[in-house]
Every structure is written in structure tokens, then in C-alpha cells.
Backbone as ProteinMPNN parsed JSONL, in Angstrom:
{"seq_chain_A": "XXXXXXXXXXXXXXXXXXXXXXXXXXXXXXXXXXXXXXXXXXXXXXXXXXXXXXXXXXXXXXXXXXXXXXXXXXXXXXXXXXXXXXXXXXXXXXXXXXXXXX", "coords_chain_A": {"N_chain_A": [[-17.621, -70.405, -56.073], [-18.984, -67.382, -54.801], [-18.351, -63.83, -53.992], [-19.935, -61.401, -51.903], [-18.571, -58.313, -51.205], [-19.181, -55.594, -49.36], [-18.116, -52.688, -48.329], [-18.031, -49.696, -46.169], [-17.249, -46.847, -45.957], [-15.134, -44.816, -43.831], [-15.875, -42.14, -43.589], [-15.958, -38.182, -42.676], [-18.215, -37.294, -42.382], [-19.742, -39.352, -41.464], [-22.339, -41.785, -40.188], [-23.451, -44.189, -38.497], [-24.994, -47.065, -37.704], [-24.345, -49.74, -35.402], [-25.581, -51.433, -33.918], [-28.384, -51.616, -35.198], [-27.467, -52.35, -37.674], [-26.216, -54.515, -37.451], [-28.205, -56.544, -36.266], [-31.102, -55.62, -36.792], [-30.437, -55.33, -39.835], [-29.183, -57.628, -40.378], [-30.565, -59.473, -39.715], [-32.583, -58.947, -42.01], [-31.744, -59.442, -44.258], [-31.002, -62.35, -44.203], [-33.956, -63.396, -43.502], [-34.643, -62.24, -46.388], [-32.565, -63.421, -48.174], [-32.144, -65.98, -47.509], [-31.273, -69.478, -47.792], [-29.809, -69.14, -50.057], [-27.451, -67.759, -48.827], [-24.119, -68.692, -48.481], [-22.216, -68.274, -46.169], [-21.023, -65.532, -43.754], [-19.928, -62.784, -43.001], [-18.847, -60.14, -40.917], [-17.071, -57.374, -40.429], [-16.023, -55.075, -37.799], [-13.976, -52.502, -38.605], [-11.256, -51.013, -36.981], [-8.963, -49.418, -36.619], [-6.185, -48.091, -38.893], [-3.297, -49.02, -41.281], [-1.749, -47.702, -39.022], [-1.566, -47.543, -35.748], [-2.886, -45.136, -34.737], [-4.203, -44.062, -36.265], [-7.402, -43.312, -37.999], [-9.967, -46.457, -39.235], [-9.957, -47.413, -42.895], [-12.179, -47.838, -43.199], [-15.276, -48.004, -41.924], [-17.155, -50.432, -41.719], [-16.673, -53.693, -43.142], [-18.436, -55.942, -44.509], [-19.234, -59.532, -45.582], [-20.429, -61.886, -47.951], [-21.352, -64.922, -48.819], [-22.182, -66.915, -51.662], [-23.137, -69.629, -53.442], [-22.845, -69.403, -56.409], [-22.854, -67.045, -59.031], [-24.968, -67.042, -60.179], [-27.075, -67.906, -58.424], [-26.576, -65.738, -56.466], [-27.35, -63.689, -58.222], [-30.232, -64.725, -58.276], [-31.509, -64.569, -56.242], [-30.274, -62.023, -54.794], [-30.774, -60.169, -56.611], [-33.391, -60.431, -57.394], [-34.159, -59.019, -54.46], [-33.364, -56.52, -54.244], [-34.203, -54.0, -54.303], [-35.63, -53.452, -51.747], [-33.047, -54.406, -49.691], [-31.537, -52.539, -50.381], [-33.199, -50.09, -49.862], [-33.08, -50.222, -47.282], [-30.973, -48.961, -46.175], [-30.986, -46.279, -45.229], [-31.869, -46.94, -42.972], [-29.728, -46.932, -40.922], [-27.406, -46.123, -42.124], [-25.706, -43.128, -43.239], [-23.688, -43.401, -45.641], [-22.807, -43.684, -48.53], [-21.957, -47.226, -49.664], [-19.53, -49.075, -50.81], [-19.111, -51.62, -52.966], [-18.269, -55.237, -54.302], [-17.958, -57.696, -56.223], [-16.613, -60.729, -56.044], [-14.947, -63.623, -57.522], [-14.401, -66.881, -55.818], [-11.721, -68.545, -55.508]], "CA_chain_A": [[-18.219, -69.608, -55.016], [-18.577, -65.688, -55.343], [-18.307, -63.227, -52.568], [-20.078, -60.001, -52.688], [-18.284, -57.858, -50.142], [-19.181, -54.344, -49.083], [-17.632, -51.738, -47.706], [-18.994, -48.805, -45.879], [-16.202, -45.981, -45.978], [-15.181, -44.517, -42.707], [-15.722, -40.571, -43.331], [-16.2, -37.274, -41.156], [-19.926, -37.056, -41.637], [-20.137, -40.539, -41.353], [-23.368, -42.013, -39.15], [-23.715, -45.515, -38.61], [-26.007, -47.333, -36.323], [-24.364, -50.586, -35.953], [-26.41, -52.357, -33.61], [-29.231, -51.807, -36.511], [-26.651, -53.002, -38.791], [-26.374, -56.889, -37.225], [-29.75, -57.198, -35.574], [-31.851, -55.561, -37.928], [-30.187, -55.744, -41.417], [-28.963, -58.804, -40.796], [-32.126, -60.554, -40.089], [-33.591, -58.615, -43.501], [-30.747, -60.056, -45.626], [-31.374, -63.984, -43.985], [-35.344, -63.825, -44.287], [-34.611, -62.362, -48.137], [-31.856, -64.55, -49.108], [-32.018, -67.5, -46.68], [-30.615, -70.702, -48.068], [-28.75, -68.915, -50.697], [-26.182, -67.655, -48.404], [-23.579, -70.166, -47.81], [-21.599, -67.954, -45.03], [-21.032, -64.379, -44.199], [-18.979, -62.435, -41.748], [-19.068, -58.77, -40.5], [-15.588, -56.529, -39.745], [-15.979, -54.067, -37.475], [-12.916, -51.673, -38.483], [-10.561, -50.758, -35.539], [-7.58, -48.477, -37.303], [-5.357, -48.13, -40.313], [-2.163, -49.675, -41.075], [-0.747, -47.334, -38.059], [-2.141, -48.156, -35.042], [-3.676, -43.959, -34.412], [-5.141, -43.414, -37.803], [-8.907, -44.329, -38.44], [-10.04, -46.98, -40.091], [-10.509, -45.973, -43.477], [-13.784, -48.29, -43.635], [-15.993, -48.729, -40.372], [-17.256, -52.472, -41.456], [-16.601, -54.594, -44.211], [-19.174, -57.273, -44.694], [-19.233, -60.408, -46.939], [-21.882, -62.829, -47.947], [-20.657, -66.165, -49.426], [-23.059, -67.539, -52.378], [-22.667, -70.926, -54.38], [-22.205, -69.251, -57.278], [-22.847, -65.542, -59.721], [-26.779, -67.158, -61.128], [-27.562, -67.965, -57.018], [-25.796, -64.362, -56.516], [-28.684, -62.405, -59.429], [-31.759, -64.731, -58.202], [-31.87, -64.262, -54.624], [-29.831, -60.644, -53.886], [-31.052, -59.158, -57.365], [-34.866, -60.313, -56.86], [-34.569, -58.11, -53.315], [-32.257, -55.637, -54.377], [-34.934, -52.764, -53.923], [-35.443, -54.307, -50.218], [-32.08, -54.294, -49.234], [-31.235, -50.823, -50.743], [-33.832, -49.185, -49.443], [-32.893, -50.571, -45.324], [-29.275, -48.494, -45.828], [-30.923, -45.028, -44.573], [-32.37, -47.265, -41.343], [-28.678, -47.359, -40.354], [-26.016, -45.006, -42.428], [-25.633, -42.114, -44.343], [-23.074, -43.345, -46.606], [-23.066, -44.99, -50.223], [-21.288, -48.367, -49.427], [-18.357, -49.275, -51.546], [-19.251, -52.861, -53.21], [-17.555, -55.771, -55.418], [-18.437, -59.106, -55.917], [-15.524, -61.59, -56.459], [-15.069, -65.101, -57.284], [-13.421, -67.22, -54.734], [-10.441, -69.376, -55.723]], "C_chain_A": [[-18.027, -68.124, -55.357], [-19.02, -64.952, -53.685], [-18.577, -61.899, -52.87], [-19.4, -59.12, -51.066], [-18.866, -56.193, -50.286], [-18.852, -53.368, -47.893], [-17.716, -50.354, -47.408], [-17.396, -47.931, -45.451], [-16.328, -44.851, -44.429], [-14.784, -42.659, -43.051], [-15.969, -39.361, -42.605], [-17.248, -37.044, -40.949], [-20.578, -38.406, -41.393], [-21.365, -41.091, -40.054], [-23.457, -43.188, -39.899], [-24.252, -46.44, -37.406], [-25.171, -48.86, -36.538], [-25.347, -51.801, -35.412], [-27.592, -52.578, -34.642], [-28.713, -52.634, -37.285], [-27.086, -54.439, -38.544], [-27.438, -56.93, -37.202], [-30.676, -56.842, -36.643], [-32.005, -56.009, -39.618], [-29.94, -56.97, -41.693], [-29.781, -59.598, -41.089], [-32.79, -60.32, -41.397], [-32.668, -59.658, -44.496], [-30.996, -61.598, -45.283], [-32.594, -64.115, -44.234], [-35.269, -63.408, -45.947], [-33.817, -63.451, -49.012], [-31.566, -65.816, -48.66], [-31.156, -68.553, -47.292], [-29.671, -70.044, -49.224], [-27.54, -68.2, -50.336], [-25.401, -68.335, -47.768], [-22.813, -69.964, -46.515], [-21.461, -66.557, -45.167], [-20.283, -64.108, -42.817], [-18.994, -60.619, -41.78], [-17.552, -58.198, -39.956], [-15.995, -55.571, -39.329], [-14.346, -52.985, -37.618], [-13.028, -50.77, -36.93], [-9.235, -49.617, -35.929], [-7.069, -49.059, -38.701], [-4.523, -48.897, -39.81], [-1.531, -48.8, -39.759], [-2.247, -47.223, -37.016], [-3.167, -46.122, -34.31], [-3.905, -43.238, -35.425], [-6.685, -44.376, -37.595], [-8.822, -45.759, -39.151], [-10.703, -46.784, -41.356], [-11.97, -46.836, -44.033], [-14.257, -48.624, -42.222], [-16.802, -50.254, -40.661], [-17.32, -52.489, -43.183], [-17.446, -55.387, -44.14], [-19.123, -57.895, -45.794], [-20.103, -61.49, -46.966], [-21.28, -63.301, -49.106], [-21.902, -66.777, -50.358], [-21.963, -68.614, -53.347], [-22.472, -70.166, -55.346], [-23.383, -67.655, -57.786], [-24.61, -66.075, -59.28], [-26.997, -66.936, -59.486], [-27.458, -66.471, -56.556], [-27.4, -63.508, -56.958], [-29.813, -62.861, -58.776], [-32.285, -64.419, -56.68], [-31.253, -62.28, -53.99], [-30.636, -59.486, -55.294], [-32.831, -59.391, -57.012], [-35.0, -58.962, -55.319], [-33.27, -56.902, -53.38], [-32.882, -54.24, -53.71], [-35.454, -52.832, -52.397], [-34.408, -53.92, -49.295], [-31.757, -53.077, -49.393], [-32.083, -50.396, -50.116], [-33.742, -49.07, -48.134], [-31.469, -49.343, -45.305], [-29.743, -47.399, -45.151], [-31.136, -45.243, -43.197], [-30.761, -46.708, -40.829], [-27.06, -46.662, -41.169], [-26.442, -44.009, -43.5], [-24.676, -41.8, -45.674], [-23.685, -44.129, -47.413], [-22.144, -46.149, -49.939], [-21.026, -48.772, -50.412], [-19.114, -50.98, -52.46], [-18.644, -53.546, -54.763], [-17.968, -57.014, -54.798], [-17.056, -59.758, -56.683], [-16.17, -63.196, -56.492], [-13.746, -65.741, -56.066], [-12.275, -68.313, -55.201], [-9.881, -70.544, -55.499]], "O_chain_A": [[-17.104, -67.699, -56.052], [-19.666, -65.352, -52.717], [-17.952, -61.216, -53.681], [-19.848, -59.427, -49.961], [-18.923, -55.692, -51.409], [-19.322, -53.386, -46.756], [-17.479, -49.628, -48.373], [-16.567, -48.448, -44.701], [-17.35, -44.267, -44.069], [-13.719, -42.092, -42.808], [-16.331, -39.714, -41.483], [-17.663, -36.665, -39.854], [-21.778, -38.537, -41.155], [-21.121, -40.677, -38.921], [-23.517, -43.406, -41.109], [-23.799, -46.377, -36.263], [-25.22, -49.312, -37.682], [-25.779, -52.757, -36.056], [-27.797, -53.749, -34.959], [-29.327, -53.636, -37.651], [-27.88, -55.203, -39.093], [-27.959, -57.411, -38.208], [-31.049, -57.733, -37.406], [-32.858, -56.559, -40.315], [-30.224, -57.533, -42.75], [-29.95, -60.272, -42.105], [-33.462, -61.202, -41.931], [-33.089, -60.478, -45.311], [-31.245, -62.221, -46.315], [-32.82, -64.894, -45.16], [-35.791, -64.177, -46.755], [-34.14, -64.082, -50.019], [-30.875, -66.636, -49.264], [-29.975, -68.227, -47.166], [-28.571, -70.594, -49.253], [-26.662, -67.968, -51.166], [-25.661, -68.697, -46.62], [-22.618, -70.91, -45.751], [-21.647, -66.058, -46.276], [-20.09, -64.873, -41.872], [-19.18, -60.024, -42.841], [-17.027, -58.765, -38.998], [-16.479, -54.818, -40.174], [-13.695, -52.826, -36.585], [-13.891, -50.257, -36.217], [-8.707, -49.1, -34.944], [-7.394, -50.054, -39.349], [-4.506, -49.414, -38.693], [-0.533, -49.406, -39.37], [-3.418, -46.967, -37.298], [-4.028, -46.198, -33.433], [-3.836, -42.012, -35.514], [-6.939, -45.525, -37.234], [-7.751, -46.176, -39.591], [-11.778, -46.185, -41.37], [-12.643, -46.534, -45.018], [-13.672, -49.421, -41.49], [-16.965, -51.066, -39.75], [-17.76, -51.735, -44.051], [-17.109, -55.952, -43.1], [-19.004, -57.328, -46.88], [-20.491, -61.981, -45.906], [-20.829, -62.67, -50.062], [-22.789, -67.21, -49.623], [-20.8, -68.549, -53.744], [-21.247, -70.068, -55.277], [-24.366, -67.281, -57.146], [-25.285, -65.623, -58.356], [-27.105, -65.753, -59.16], [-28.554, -66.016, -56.228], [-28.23, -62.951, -56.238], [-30.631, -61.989, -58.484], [-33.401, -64.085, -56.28], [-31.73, -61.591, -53.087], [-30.978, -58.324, -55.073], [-33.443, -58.513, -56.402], [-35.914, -58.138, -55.297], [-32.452, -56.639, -52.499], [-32.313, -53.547, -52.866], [-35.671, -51.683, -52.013], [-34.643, -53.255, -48.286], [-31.678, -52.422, -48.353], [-31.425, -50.07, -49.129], [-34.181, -48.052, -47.598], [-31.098, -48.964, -44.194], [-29.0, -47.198, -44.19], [-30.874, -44.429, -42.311], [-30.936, -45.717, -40.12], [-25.914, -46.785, -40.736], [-27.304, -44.116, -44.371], [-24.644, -40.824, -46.424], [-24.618, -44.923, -47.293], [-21.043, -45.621, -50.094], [-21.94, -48.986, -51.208], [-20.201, -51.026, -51.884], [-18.526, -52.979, -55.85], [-18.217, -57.367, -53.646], [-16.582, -59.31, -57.726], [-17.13, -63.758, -55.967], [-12.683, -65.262, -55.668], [-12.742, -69.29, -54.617], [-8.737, -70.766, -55.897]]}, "name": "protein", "num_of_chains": 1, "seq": "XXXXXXXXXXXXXXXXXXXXXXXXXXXXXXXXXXXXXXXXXXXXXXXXXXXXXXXXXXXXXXXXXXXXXXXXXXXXXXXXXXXXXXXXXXXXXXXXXXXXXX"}
């Protein structure tokens, strides 16, 4: 299984729509990659390790694929798709790494 997570960095000019985020982006990323995502989950960051510091990312998201090839033919086919939705909804560059799962 591989897990591409990304992480949207919580900084001072930071703008982030999130209701766009779920409702909109989400639905783009399920009609583009439908059956090839096996699960996915959304973190809204709430603070740092001390409970009156930021958090230093406002959401983490992760999207669960069977494996890397499933990974390239479904998120790399709509790559220009997906990239291009990030200005609907933030003004940052979002952090990203794809892992295998264990």
C-alpha cells in the first residue's frame, strides 16, 4: 500500500478555504481517482506540541492507494487537474511525500 500525504504549512500569510477544501476538492480528487483510492482521511490541525502555539500545518491529508503503479496511473494522469484546484482554496505550496505502508 503507499500513502501520499500532504501537508499544507500553517504560515502568517496563510489563506485557506476549508470548506472548499472537503466539499469541493474532495469531490475533484474522487470523480478523478475514484476506485483507485482505497481510503483517505483529512486533519484539521488544532496546535503544536504545547497546547498555545499554532499548528505548524493547518491540515494534513492522506489518500491510501493499492500500490506506487495505481499511485502514477490515476493521480499522475490528473496531476494538471488537481494542481491547478490549489488556488480555488489556498495560497500555499503544500508540503508532499508519498510513503509505503508497512
Amino acid at each position: 500500500m503507499i500513502k501520499l500525504t500532504v501537508l499544507y504549512p500553517n504560515t502568517p500569510e496563510l489563506k485557506f478555504d476549508k470548506a472548499y477544501y472537503i466539499k469541493e476538492h474532495g469531490q475533484l480528487l474522487k470523480d478523478l481517482l475514484g476506485d483507485a483510492i482505497r481510503s483517505s482521511d483529512v486533519n484539521m490541525g488544532l496546535s503544536g506540541a504545547n497546547p498555545n502555539t499554532p499548528a505548524p500545518y493547518v491540515v494534513i491529508a492522506n489518500i491510501i492507494f493499492e500500490s506506487l503503479e495505481s499511485f502514477q496511473e490515476s493521480f499522475g494522469a490528473n496531476a494538471e487537474k488537481i494542481l491547478g484546484d490549489l488556488p480555488n482554496f489556498t495560497n500555499v505550496k503544500p508540503e508532499v511525500q508519498i510513503s509505503e505502508i508497512m
